[in-house]
Short mmCIF file of C-alpha atoms in Angstrom, two decimals:
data_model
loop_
_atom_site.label_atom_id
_atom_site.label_comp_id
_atom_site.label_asym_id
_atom_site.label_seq_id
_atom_site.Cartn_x
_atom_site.Cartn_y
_atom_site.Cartn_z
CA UNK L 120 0.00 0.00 0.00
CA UNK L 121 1.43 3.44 -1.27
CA UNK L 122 1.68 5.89 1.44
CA UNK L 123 -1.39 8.42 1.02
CA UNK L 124 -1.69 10.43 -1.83
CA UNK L 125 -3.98 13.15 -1.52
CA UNK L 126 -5.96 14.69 -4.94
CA UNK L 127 -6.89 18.70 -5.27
CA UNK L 128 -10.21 19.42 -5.43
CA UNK L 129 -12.26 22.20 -6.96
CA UNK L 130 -11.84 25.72 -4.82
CA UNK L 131 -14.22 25.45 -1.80
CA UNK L 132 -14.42 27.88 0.74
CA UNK L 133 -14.17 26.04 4.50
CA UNK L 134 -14.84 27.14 8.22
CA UNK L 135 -12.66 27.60 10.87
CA UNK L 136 -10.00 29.39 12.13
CA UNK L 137 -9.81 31.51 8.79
CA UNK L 138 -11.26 31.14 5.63
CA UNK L 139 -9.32 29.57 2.69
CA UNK L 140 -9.87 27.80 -0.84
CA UNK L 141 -8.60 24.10 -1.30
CA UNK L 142 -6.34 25.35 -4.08
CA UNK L 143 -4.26 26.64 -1.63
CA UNK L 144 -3.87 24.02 0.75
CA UNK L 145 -0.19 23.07 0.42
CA UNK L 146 0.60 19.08 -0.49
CA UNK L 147 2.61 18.61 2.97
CA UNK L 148 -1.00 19.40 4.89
CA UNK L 149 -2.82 17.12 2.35
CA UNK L 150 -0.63 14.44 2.52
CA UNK L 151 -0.23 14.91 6.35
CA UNK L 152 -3.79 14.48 7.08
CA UNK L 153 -4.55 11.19 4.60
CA UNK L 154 -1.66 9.47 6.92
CA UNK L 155 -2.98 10.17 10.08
CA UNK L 156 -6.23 9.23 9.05
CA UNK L 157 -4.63 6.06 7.65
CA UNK L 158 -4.99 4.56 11.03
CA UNK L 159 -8.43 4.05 10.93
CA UNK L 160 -8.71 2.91 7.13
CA UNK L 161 -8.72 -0.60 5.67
CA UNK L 162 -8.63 -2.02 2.08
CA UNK L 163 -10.87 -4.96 2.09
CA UNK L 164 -10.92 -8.42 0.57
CA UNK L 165 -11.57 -12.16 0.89
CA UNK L 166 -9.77 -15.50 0.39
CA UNK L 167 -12.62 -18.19 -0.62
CA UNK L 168 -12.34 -21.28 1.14
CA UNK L 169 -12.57 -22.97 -2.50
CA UNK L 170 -9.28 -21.06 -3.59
CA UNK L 171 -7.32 -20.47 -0.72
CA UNK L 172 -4.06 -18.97 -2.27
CA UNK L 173 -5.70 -15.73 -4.22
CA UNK L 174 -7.63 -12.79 -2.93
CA UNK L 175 -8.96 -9.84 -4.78
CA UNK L 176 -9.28 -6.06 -3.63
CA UNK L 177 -13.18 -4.85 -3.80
CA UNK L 178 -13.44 -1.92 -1.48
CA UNK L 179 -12.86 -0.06 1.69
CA UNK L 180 -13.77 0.27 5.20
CA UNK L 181 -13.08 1.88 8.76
CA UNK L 182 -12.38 0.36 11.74
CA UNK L 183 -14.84 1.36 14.49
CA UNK L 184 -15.97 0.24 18.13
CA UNK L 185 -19.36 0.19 19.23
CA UNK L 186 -20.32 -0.62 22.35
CA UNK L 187 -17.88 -3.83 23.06
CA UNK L 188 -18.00 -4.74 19.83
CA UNK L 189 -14.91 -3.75 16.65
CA UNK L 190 -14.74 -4.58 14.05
CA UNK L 191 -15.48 -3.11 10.33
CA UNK L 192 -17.69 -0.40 8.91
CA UNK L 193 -18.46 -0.44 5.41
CA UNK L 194 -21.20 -0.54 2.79
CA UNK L 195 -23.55 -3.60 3.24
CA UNK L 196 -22.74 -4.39 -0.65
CA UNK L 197 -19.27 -4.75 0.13
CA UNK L 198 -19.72 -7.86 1.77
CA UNK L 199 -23.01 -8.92 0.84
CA UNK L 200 -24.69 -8.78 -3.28
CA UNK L 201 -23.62 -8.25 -6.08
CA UNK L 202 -20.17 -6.82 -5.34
CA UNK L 203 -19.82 -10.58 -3.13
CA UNK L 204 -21.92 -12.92 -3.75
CA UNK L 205 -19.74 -15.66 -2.45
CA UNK L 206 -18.70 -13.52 0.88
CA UNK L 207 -19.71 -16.33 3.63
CA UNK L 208 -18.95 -15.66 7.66
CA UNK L 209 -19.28 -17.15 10.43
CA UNK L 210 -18.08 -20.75 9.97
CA UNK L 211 -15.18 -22.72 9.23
CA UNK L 212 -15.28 -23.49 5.69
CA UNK L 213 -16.65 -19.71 5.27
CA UNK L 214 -14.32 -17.31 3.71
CA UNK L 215 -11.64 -15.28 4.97
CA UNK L 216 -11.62 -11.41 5.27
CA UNK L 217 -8.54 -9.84 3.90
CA UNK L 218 -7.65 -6.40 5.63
CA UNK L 219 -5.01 -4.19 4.19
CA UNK L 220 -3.96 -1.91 6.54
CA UNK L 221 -1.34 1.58 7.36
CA UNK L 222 1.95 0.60 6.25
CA UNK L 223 1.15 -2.62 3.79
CA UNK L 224 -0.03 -4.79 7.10
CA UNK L 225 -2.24 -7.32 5.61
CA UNK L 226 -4.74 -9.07 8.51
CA UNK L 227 -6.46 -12.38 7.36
CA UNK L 228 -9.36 -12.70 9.53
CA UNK L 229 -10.84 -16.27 9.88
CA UNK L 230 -14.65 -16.69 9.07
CA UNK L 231 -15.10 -18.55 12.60
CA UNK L 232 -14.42 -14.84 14.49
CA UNK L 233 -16.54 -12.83 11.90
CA UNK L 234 -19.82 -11.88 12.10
CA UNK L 235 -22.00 -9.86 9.99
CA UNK L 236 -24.64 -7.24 10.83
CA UNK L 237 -26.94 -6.33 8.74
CA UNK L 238 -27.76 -2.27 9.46
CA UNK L 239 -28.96 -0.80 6.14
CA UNK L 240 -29.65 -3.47 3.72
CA UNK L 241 -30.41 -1.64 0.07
CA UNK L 242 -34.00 -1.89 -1.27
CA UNK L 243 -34.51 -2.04 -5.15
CA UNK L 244 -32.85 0.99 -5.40
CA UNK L 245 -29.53 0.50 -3.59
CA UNK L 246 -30.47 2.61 -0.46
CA UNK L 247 -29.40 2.50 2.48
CA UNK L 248 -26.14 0.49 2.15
CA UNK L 249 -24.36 -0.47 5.46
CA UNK L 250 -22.52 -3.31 7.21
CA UNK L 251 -20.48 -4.07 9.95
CA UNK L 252 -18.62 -6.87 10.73
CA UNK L 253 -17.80 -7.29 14.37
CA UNK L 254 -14.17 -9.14 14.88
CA UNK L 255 -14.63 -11.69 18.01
CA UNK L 256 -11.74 -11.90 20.76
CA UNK L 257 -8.75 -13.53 18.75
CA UNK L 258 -5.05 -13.20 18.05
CA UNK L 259 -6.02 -11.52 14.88
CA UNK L 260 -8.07 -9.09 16.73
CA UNK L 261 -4.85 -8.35 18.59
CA UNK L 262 -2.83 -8.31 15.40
CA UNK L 263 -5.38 -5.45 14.02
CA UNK L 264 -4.88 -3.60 17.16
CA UNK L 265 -1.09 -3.39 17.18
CA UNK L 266 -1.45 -1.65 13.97
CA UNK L 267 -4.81 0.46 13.58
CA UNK L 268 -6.73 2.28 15.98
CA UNK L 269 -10.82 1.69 15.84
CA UNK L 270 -12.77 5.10 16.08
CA UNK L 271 -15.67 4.71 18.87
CA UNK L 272 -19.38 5.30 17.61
CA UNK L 273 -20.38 6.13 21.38
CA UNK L 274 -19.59 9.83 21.22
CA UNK L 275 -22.11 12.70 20.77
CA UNK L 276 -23.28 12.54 17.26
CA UNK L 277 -25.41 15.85 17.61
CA UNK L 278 -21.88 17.38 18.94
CA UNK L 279 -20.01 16.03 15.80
CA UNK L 280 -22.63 17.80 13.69
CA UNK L 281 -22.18 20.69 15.15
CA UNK L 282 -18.53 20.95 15.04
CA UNK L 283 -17.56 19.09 11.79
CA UNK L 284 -20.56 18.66 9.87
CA UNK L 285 -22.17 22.38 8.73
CA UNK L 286 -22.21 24.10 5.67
CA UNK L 287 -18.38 25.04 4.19
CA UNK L 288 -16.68 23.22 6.36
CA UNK L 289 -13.91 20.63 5.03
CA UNK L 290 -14.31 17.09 4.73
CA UNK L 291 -12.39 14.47 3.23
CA UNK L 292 -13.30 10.92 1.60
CA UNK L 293 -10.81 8.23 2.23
CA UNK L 294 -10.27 4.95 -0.15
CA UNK L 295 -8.82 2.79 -2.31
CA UNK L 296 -10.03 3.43 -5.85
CA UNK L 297 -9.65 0.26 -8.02
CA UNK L 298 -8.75 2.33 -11.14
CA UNK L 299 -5.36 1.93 -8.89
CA UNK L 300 -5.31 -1.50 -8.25
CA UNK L 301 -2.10 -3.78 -9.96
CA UNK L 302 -1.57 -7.41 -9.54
CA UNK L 303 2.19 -8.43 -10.23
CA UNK L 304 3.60 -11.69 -10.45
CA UNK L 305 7.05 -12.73 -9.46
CA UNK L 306 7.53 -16.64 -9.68
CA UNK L 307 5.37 -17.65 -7.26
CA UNK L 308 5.09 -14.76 -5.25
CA UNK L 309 1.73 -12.79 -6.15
CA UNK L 310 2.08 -8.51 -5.47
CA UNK L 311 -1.09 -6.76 -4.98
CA UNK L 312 -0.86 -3.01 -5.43
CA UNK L 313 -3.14 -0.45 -4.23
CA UNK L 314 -3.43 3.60 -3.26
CA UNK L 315 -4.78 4.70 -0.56
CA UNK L 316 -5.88 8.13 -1.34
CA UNK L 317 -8.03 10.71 0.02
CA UNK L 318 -10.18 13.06 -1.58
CA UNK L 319 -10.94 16.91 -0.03
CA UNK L 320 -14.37 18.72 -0.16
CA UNK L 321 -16.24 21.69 1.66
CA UNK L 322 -20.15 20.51 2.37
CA UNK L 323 -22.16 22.34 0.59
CA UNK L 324 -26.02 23.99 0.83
CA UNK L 325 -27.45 21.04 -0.93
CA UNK L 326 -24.92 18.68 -0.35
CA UNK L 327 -26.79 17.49 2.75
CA UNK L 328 -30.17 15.76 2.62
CA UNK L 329 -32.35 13.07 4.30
CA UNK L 330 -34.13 10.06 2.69
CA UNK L 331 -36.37 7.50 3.96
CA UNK L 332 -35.17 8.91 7.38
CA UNK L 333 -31.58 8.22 6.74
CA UNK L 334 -29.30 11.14 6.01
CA UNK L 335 -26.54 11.94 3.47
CA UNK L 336 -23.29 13.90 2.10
CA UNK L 337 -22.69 14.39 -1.66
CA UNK L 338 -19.39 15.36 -2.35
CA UNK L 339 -18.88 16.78 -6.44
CA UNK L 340 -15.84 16.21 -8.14
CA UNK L 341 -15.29 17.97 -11.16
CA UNK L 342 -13.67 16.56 -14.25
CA UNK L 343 -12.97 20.14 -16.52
CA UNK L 344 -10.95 22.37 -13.65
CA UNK L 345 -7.44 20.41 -14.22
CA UNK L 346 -8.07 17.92 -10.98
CA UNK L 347 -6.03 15.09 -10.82
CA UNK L 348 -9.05 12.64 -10.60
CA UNK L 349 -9.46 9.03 -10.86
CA UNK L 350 -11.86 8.30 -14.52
CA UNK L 351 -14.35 6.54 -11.36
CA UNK L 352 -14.50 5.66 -7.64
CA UNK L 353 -14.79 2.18 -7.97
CA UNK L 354 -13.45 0.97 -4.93
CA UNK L 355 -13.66 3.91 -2.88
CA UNK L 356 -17.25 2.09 -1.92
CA UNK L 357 -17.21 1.89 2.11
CA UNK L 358 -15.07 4.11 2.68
CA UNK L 359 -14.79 6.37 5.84
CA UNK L 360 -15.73 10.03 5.13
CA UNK L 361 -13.85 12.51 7.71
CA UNK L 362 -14.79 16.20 8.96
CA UNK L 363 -11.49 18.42 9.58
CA UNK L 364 -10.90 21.24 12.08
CA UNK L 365 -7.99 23.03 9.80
CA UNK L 366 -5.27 25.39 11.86
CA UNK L 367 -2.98 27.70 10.83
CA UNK L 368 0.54 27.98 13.14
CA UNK L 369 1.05 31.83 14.07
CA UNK L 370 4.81 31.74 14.21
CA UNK L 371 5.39 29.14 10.93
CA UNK L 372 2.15 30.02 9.35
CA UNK L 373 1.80 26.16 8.46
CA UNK L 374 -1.91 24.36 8.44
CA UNK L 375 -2.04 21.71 10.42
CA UNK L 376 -4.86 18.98 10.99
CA UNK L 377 -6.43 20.50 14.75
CA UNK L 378 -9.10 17.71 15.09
CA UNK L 379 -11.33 15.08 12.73
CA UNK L 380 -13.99 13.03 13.21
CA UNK L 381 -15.82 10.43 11.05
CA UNK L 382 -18.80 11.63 9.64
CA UNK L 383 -19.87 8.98 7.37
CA UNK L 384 -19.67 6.37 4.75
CA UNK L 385 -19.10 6.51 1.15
CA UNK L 386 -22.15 4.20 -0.73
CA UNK L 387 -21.95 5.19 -4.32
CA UNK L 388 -21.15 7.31 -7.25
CA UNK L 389 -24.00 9.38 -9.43
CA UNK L 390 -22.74 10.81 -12.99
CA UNK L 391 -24.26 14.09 -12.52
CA UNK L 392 -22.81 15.02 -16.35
CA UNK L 393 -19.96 14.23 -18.29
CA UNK L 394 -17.35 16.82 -16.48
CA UNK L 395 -19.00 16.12 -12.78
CA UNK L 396 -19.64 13.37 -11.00
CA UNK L 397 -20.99 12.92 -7.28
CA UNK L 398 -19.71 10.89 -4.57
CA UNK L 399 -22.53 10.06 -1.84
CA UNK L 400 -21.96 8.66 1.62
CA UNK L 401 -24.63 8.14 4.74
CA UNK L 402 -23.98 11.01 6.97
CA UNK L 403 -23.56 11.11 11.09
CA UNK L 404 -26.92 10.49 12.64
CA UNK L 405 -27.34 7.40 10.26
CA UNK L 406 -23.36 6.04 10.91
CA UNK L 407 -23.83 6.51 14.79
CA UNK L 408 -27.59 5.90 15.45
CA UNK L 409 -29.47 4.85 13.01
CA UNK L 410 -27.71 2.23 11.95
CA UNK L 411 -27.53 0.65 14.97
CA UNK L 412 -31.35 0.85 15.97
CA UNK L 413 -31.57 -1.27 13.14
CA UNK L 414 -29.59 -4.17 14.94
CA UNK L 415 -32.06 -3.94 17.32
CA UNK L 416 -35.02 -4.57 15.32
CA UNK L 417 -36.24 -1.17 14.57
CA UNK L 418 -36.66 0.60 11.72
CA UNK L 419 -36.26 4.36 10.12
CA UNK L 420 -39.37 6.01 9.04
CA UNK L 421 -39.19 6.62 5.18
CA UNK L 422 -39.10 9.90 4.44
CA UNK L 423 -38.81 11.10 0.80
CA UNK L 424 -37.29 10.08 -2.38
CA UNK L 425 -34.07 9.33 -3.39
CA UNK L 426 -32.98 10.57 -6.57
CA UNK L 427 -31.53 8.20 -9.51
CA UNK L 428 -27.96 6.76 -8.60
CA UNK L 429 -25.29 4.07 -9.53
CA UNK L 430 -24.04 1.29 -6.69
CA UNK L 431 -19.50 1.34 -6.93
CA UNK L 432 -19.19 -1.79 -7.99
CA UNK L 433 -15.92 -4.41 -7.63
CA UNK L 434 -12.90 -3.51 -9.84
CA UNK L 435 -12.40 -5.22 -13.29
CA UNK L 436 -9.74 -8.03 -12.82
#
């Protein structure tokens, strides 16, 4: 795993400690901030029991506690659909969960200490999209701890909103786009290659909605303003999505990263027109409550429609 590279975005104005456009955020800050925030993110992947010795890259995830439980965050087709049809936890000749991690650790969790929770399975028209997949107590657990760090989902989510998740403040989408991805072959030693990268935004006044009482963040990327841009975000799919408290250094002058939280997870990718496309993740209340009420057997309210939209699907081989 390449150390984080970090893409320019379209000039947004963000909140803060001064106002500033994303144009003229320096590289060092940009790629600063996609390392730290490396901790928390994960490639993802499986090894089928039928074919042991290969494993593909499909998408992305974040490491998160609830409660007791840790273990994965990501979008439910990720590990469940069309996207992984063959994905099968929770006994021994299941399949194994790949996790790439900060620094090219690579975790291969056994499918006797997985198991899968459904909170947001999609309806016919791909909405709402989340899974988690708690680890149980085991050396690999351990092995994922001594690496990564697991962001709690116990904190204030109204608090969050407040701080990190208003209009023009900055954001950033973390993943592993599979436009990226490289397989090499040396003998008989198999290389995969991925990029971590992350992706900086400002919310905007209509980039924040509610649907069928889940919320959401749209992110646009633009594809005529000279952005170094992947052609999709296949990949990116279940990826965490990160608000950023930005500081500038009186003496040095340099920006440096003051304070993030997670605000969400990326879902999909809608082709707004042929220079834009939009990136759309479930936002906070759905990542830290909703989600979860759904575990418990209850269920959001709907509330609206949800315009037209395309699922990230798993990278070409």
């Amino acid at each position: 795993m390449q150390r984080p590279r970090n893409m320019r975005q379209h000039p947004k104005t963000t909140r803060g400690f001064e106002h500033l456009k994303f144009a003229d955020v320096p590289e060092e800050f940009m790629d600063a901030t996609g390392y730290s925030l490396a901790d928390y993110s994960v490639a993802i992947g499986h090894v089928t029991h039928e074919n042991p010795l290969r494993f593909e890259i499909f998408g992305s995830g974040v490491l998160v506690q609830k409660g007791k439980r840790c273990g994965l965050l990501t979008a439910h087709h990720c590990v469940h659909g069309p996207d992984a049809p063959e994905f099968r936890f929770g006994s021994f000749d299941g399949d194994k969960l790949v996790l790439v991690l900060k620094r090219s650790h690579l975790v291969v969790l056994p499918p006797e200490i997985l198991v899968k929770h459904d909170l947001g399975i999609p309806t016919a028209d791909g909405e709402p999209d989340l899974a988690f997949v708690e680890f149980l107590a085991s050396p690999q657990l351990g092995a994922v701890r001594a690496v990564s760090s697991f962001w709690s989902l116990d904190r204030d989510f109204g608090k969050i909103a407040t701080e990190f998740g208003q209009f023009g403040m900055p954001f950033t989408v973390i993943g592993f786009p599979g436009t990226y991805h490289q397989t090499k072959r040396e003998g008989n030693i198999v290389r995969k290659i991925i990029k971590h990268m992350a992706f900086f935004y400002a919310i905007r006044p209509k980039g924040i909605f509610s649907a069928r009482g889940w919320d959401y963040v749209e992110a646009t990327n633009r594809y005529d303003q000279g952005n170094e841009l992947p052609p999709t975000f296949h990949g990116v799919s279940g990826g965490p999505v990160w608000g950023l408290k930005i500081k500038r250094e009186k003496q040095s002058g340099r920006l440096i990263l003051n304070d993030f939280a997670l605000l969400g997870i990326a879902i999909s990718q809608i082709r707004a027109s042929k220079k834009a496309l939009r990136v759309r993740a479930h936002f906070i209340r759905s990542i830290y409550e909703l989600a979860w009420l759904n575990l418990n057997g209850l269920s959001c309210k709907p509330a609206g429609k949800i315009c037209e939209r395309v699922s990230f699907s798993r990278p070409s081989k």
